[in-house]
CSV table of C-alpha atoms in Angstrom, one decimal:
chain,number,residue,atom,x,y,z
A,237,UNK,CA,-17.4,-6.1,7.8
A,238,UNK,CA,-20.2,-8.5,6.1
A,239,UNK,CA,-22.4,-10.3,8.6
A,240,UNK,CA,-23.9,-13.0,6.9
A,241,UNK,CA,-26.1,-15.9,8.6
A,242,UNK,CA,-25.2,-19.5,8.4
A,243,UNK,CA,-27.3,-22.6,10.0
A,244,UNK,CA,-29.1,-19.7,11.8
A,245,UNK,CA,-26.4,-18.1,13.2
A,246,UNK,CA,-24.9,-14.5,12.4
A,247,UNK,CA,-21.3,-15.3,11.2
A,248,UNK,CA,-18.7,-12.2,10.4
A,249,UNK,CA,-17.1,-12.5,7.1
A,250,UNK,CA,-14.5,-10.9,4.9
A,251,UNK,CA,-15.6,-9.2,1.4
A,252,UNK,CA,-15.1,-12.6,-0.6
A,253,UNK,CA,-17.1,-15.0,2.1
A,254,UNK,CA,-14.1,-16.2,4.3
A,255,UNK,CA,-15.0,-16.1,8.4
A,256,UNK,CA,-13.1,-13.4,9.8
A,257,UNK,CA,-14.3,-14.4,14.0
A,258,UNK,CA,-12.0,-17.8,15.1
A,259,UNK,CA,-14.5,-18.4,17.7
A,260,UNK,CA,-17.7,-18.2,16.1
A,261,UNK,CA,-16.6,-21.5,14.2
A,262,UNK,CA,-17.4,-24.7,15.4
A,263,UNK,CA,-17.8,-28.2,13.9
A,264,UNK,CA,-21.0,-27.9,13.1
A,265,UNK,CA,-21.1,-24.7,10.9
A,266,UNK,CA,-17.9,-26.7,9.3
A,267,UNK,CA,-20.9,-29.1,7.6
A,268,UNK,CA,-22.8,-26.5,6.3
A,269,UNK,CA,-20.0,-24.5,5.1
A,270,UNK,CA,-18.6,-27.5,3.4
A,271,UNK,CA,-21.8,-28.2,2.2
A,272,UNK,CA,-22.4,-24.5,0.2
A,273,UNK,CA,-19.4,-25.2,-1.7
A,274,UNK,CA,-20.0,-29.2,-2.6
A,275,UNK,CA,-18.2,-31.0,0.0
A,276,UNK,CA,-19.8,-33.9,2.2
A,277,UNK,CA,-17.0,-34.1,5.0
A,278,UNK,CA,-15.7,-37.3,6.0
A,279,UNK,CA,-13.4,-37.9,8.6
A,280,UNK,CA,-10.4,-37.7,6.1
A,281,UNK,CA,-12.0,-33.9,5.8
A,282,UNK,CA,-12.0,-33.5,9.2
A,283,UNK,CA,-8.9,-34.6,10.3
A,284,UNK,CA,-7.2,-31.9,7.8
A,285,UNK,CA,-10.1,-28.8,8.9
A,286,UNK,CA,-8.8,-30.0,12.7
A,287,UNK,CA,-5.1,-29.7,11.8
A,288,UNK,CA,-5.8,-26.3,10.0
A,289,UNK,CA,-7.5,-25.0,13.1
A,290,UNK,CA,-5.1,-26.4,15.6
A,291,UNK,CA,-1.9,-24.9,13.7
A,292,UNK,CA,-3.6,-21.6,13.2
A,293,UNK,CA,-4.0,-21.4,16.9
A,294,UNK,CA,-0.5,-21.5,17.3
A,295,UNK,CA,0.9,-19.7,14.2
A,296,UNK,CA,-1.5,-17.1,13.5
A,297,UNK,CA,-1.7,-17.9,9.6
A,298,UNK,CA,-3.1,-20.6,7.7
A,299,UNK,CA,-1.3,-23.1,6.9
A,300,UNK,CA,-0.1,-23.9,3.2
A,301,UNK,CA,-0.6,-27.2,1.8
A,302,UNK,CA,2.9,-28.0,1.9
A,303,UNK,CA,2.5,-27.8,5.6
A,304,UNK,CA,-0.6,-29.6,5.9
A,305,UNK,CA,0.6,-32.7,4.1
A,306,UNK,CA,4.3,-32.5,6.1
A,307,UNK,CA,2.7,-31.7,9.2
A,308,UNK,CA,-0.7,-32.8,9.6
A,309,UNK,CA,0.7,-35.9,7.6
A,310,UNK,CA,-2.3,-35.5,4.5
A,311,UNK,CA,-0.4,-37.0,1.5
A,312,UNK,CA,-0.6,-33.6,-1.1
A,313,UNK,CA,-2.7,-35.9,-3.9
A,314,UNK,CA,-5.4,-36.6,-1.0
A,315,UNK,CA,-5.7,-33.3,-0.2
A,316,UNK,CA,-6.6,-32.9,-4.0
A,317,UNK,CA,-8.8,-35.8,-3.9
A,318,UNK,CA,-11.0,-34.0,-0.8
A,319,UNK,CA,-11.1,-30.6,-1.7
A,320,UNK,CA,-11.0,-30.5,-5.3
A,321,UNK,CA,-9.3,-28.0,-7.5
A,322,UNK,CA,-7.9,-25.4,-5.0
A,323,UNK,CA,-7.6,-27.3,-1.7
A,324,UNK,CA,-5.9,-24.7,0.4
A,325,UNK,CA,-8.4,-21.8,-0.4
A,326,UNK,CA,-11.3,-24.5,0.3
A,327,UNK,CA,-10.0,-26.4,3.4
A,328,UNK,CA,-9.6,-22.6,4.8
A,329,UNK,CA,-12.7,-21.7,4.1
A,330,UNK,CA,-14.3,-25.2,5.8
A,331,UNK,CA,-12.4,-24.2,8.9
A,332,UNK,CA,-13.6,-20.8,8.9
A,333,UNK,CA,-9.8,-19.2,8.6
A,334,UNK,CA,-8.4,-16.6,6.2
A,335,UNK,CA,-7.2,-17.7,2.8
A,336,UNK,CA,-3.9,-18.8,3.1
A,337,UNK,CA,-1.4,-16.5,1.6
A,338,UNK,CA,2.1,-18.0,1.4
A,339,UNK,CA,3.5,-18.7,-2.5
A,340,UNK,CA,4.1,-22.2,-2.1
B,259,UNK,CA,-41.9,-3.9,8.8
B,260,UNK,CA,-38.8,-5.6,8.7
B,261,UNK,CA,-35.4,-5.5,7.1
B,262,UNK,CA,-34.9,-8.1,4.1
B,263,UNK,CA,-32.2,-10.6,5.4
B,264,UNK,CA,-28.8,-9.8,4.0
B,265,UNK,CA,-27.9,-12.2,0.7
B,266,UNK,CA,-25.7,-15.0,2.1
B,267,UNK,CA,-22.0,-14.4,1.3
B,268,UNK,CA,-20.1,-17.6,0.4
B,269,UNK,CA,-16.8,-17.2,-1.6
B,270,UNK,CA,-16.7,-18.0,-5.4
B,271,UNK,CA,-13.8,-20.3,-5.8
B,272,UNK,CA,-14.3,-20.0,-9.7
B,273,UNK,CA,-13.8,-23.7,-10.6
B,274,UNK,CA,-15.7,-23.5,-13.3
B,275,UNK,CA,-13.2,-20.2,-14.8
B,276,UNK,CA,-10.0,-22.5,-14.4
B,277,UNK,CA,-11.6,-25.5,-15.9
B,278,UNK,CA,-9.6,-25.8,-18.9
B,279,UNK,CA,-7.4,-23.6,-18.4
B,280,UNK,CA,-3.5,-24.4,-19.0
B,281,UNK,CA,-0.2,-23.3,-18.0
B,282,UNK,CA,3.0,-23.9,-20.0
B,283,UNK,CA,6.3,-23.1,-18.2
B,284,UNK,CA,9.8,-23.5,-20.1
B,285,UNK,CA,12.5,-23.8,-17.6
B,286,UNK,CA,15.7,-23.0,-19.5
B,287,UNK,CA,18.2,-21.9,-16.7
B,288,UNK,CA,20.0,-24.4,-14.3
B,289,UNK,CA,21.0,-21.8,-11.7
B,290,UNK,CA,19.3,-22.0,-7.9
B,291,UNK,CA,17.5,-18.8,-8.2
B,292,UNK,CA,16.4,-18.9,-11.7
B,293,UNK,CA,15.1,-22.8,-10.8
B,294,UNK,CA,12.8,-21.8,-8.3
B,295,UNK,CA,10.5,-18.8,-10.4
B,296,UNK,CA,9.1,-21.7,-12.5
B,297,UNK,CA,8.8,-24.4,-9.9
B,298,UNK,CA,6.7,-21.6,-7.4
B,299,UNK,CA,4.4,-20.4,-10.2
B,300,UNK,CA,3.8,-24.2,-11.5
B,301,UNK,CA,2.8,-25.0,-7.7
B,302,UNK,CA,0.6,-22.0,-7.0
B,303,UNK,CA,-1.8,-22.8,-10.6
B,304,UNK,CA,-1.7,-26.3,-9.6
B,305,UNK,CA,-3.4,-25.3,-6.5
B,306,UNK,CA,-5.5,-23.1,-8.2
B,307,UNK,CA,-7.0,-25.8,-10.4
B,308,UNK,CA,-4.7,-25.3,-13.7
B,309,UNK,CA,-3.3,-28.1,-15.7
B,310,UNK,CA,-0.1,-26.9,-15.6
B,311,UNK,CA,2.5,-28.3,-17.3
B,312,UNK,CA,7.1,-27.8,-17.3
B,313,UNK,CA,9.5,-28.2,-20.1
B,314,UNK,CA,12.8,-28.6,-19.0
B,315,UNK,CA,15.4,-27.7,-21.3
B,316,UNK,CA,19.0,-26.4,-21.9
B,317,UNK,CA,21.0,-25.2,-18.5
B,318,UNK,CA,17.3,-25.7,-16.5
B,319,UNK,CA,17.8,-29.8,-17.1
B,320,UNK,CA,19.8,-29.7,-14.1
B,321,UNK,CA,16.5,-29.2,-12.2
B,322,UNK,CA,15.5,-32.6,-13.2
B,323,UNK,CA,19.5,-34.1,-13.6
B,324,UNK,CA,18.9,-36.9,-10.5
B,325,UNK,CA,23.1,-36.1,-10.4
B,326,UNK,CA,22.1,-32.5,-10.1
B,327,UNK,CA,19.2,-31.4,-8.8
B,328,UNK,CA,20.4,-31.3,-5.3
B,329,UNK,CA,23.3,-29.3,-6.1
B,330,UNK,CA,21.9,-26.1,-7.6
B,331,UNK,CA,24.0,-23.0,-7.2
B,332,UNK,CA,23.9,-19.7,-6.8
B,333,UNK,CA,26.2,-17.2,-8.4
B,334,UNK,CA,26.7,-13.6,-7.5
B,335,UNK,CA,29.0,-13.1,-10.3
B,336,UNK,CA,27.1,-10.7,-13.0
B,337,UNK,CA,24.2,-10.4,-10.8
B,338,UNK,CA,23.8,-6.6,-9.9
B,339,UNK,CA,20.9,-7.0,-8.0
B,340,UNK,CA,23.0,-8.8,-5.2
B,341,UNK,CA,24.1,-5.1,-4.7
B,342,UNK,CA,27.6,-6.5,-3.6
B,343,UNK,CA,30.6,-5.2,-6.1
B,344,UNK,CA,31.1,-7.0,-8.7
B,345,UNK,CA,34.6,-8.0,-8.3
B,346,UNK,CA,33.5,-10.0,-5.2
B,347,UNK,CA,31.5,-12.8,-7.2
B,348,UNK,CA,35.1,-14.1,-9.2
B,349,UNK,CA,36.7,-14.5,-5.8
B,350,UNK,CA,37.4,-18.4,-5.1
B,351,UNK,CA,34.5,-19.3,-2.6
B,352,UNK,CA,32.1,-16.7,-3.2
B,353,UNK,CA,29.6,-19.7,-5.0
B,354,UNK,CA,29.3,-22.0,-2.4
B,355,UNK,CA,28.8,-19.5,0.6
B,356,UNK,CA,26.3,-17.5,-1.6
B,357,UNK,CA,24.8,-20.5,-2.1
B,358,UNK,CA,24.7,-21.8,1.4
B,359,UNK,CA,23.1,-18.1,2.6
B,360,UNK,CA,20.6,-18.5,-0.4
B,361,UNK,CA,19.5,-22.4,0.8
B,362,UNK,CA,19.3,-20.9,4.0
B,363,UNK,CA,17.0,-18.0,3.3
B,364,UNK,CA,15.0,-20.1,1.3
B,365,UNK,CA,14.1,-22.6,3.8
B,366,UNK,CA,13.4,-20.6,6.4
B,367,UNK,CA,10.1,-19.2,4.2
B,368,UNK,CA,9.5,-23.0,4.2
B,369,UNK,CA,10.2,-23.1,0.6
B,370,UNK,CA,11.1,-26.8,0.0
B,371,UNK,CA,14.7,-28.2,-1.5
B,372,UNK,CA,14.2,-28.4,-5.5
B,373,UNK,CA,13.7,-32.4,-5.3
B,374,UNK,CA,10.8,-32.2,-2.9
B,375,UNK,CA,9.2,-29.4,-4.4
B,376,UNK,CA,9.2,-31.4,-7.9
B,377,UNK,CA,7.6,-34.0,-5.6
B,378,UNK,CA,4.9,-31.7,-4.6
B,379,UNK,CA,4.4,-30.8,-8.2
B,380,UNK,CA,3.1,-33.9,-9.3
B,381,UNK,CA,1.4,-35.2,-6.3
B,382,UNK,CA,-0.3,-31.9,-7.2
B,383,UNK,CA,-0.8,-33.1,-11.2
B,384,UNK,CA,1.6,-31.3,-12.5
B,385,UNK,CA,3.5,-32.3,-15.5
B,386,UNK,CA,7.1,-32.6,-16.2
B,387,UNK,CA,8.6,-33.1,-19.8
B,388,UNK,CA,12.9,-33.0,-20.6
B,389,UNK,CA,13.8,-31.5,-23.8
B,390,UNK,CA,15.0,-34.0,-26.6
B,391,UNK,CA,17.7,-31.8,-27.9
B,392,UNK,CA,18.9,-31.2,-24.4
B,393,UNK,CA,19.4,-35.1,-23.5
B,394,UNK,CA,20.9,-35.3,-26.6
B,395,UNK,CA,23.5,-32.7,-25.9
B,396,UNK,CA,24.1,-33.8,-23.0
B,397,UNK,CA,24.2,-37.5,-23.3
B,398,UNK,CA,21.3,-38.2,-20.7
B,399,UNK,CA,18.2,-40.7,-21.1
B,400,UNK,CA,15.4,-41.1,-19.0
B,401,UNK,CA,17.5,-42.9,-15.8
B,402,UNK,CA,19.5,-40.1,-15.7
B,403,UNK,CA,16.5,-37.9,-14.9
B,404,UNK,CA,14.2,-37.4,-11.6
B,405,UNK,CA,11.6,-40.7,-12.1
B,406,UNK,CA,8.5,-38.1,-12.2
B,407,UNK,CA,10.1,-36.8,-15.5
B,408,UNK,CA,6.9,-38.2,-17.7
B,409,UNK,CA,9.1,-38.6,-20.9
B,410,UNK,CA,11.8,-36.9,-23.1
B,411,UNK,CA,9.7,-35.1,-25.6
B,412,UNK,CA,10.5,-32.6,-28.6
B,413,UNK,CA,9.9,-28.9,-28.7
B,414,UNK,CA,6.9,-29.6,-31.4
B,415,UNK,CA,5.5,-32.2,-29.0
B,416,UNK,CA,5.8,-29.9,-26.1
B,417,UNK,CA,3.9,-26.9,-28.6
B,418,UNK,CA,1.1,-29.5,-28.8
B,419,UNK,CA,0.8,-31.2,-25.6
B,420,UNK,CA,0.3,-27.5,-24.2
B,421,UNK,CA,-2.2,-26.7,-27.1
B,422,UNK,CA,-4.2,-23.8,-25.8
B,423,UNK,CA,-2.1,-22.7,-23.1
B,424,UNK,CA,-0.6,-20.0,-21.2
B,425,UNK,CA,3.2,-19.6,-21.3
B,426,UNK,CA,6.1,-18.8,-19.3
B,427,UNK,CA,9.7,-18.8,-20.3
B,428,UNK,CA,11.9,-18.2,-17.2
């Protein structure tokens, strides 16, 4: 398993980049992970990464964007408009879970 | 001496290698589980950053039939792959409970209902088009159809609008 280090800090990752360790995420890291692929979090980012994280905690997977917008109440198009062109892959990534791997 | 620090690993979303890329689907059929194929494949691209584009046409313009697009069904009849004999699918019933167990499975993978999923289509950017020939047949105009339905366009249009594209007929 790929160690890589991040603000610093020794992070375990998978093959493609994605943080493998729940607990060696924090909000912190979030910014400069967001920042390596383009995004400047704003709260509208943040209240999405918090929803991921939360749900994970309590359903193992990552949720699917379907989920995030029914659920964490994030109208779809937003999500589009804050983590451009593959929002689910990105937002998991920013929260430092696995890619999501539901079909829908 | 010390060991050179390992390359930082951050994933490659390859925006740039689905910039311009485009997905045509053709949805022709109008049952429930020949409805859903296109509608799964159209929301997956979308998320991963294709224009992506459906054609509605023949039996599949009951996806986007406001009058029908709650009401798909499922029919075992003629479907081997149901592995039930083939006799069972004529008996009177056999559509709506295989129906009913078919909405039931499908939702409990938190697959959405076929209206909401076209919802989550286009808030996604994805594009829906209704076959002139089709309306025609069929006697429908544009209030007939789901509101998203962006027009009622011919097969040439459709061949141009999706100029470049991959395609899918289902």
């Amino acid at each position: 398993m790929p160690v890589t280090t991040i603000a610093g800090r020794d992070i375990h990752v998978d093959d493609e980049g994605f943080l493998t360790t729940y607990d060696e995420w924090d909000p912190d890291l979030a910014e400069q992970l967001a920042a390596q692929i383009g995004i400047e979090l704003t709260d509208a980012h943040r209240k999405a990464i918090d929803f991921l994280r939360a749900d994970y905690a309590t359903q193992g997977e990552t949720a699917n964007l379907r989920r995030v917008s029914t659920l964490g109440g994030i109208p779809t198009k937003e999500l589009f408009t804050l983590f451009p062109k593959k929002p689910a892959k990105k937002m998991a990534y920013i929260a430092g879970l696995p890619k999501p791997h539901g079909c829908v | 001496m010390t060991t050179p620090a390992a390359p930082m690993i951050v994933p490659d979303f390859g925006d740039e290698s689905t910039t311009g890329r485009k997905l045509a689907i053709i949805c022709s059929k109008g049952t429930l589980d020949m409805a859903y194929p296109g509608l799964i494949l159209a929301n997956a691209a979308l998320g991963e950053g294709v224009e992506t584009h459906l054609f509605f046409t023949f039996w599949g313009f009951d996806i986007i039939t406001k009058s029908r697009m709650a009401d798909l069904k499922f029919t075992p009849l003629g479907n081997t792959a149901t592995h039930l004999p083939q006799g069972l699918g004529g008996l009177p019933g056999i559509t709506a409970m295989a129906t009913h167990q078919m909405r039931k499975q499908i939702a409990e993978v938190g697959v959405p209902e076929i209206p909401e999923f076209l919802e989550q289509i286009v808030a996604s950017g994805g594009h829906l088009w209704a076959c002139r020939m089709s309306a025609d047949m069929m006697h429908l105009t544009k209030d007939d159809l789901y509101k998203e339905v962006e027009d009622i366009i011919n097969a040439a249009d459709f061949i141009e609008k999706t100029d470049g594209a991959q395609l899918l007929f289902i």
